[in-house]
Short mmCIF file of N, CA and C in Angstrom, two decimals:
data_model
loop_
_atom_site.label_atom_id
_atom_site.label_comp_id
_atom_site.label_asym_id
_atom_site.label_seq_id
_atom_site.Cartn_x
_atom_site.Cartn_y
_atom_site.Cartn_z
N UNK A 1 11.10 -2.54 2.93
CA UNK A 1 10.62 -3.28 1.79
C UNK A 1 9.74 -4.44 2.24
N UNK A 2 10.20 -5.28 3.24
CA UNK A 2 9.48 -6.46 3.67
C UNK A 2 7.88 -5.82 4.25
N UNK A 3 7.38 -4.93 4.88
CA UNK A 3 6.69 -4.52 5.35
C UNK A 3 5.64 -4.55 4.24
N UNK A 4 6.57 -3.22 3.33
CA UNK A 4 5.78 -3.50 2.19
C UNK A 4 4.97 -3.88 1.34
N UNK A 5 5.67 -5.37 1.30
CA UNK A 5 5.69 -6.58 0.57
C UNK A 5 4.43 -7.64 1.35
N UNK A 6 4.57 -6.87 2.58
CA UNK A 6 3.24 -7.80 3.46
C UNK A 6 2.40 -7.22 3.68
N UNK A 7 2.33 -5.72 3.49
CA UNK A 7 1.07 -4.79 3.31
C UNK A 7 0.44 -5.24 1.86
N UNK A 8 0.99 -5.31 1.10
CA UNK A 8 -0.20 -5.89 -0.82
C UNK A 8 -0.12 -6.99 -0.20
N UNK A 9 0.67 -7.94 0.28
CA UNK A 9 0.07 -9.72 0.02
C UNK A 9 -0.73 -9.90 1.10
N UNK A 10 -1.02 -8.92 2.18
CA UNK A 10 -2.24 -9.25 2.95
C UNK A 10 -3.40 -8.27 2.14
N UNK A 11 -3.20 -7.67 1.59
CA UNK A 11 -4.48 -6.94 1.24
C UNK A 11 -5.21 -7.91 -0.30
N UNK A 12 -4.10 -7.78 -1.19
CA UNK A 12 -4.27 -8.23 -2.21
C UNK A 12 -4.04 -9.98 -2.78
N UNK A 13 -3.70 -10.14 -1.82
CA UNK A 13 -3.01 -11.95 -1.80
C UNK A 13 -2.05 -12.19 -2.83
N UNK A 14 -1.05 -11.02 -3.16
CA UNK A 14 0.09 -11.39 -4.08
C UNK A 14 1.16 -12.23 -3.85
N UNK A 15 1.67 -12.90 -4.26
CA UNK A 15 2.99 -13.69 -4.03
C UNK A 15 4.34 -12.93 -3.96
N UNK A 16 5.07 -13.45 -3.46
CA UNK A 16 6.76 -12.97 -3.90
C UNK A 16 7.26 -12.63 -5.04
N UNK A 17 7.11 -13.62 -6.04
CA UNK A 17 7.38 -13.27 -7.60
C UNK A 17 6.93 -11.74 -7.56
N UNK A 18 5.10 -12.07 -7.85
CA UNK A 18 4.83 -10.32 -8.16
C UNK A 18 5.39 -9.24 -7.55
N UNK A 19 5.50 -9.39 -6.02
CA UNK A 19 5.98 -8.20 -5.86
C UNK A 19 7.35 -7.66 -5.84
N UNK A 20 8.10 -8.45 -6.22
CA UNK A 20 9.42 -8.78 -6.28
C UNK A 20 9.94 -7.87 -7.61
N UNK A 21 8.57 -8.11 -8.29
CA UNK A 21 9.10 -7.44 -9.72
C UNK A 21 8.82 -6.13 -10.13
N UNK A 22 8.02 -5.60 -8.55
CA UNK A 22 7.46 -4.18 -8.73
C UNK A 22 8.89 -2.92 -8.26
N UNK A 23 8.96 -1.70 -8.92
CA UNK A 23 10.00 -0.86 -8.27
C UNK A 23 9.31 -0.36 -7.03
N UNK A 24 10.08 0.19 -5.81
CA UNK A 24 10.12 0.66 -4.99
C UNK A 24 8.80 1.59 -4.79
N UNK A 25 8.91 2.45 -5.59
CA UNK A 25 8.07 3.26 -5.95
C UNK A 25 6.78 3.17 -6.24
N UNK A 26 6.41 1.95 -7.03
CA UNK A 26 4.98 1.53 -7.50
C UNK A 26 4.56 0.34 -6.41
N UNK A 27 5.26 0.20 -5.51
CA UNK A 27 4.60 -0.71 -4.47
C UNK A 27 4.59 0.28 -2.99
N UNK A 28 5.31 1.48 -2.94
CA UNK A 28 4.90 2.57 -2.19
C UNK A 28 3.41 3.39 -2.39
N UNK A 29 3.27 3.18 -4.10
CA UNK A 29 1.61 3.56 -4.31
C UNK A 29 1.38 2.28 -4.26
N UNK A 30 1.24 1.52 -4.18
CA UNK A 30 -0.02 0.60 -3.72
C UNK A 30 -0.25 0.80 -2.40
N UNK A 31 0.88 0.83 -1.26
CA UNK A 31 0.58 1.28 0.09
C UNK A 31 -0.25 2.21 0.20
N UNK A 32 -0.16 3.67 -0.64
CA UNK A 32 -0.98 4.56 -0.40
C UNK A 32 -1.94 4.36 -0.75
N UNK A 33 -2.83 3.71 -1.43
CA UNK A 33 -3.65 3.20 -2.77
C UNK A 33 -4.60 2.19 -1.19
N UNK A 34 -4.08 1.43 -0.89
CA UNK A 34 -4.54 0.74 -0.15
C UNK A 34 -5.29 1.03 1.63
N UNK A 35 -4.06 1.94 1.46
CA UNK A 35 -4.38 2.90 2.56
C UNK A 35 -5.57 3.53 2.05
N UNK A 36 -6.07 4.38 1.61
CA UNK A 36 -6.81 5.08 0.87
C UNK A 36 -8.36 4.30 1.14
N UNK A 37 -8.19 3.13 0.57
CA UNK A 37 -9.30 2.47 0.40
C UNK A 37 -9.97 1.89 1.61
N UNK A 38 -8.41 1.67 2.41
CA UNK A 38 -8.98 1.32 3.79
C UNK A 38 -9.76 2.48 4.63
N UNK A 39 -9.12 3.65 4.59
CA UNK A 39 -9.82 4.77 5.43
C UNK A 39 -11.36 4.82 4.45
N UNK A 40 -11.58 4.71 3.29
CA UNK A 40 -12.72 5.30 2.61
C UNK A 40 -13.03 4.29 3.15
N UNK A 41 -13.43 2.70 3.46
CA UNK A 41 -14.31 1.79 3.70
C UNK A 41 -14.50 2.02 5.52
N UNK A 42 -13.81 2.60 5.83
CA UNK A 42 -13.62 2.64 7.57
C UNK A 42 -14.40 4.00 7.59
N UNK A 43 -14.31 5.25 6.87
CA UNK A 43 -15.19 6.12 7.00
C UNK A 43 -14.45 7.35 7.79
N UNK A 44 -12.82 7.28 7.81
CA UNK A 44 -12.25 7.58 8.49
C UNK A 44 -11.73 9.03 7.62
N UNK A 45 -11.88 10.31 8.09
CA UNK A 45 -11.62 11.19 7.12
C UNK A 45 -10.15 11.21 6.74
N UNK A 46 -9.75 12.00 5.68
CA UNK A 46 -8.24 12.14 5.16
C UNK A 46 -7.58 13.23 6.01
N UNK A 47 -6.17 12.64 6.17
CA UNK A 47 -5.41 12.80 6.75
C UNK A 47 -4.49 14.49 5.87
N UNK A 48 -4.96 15.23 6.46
CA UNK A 48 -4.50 16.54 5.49
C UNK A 48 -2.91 16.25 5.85
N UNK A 49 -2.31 15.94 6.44
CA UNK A 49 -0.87 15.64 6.64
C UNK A 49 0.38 14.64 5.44
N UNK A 50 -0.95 13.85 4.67
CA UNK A 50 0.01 12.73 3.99
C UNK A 50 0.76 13.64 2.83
N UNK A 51 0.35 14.74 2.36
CA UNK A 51 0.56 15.12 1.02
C UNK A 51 1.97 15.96 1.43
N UNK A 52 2.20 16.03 2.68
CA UNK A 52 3.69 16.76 3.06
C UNK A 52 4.94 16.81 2.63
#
């Protein structure tokens, strides 16, 4: 969870509150979400493995 929680507040600059109030689940898609955006700006192709 903490990892998490420091993957959006370094990407997105969220606080504790916010993410505190997100389920498990909808801050696991933001990881992916973020991920995502990072490989599309890096140019880095998709990973045919994530959808496993």
């Amino acid at each position: 969870m903490r990892e998490e929680m420091a993957f959006i507040a370094y990407h997105f600059h969220w606080g504790p509150a916010e993410l505190m109030t997100l389920e498990h689940a909808d801050r696991r898609q933001w990881c992916r979400s973020i991920s995502e955006i990072n490989r599309t700006l890096d140019g880095t192709p998709p990973n045919p493995f994530d959808n496993l």
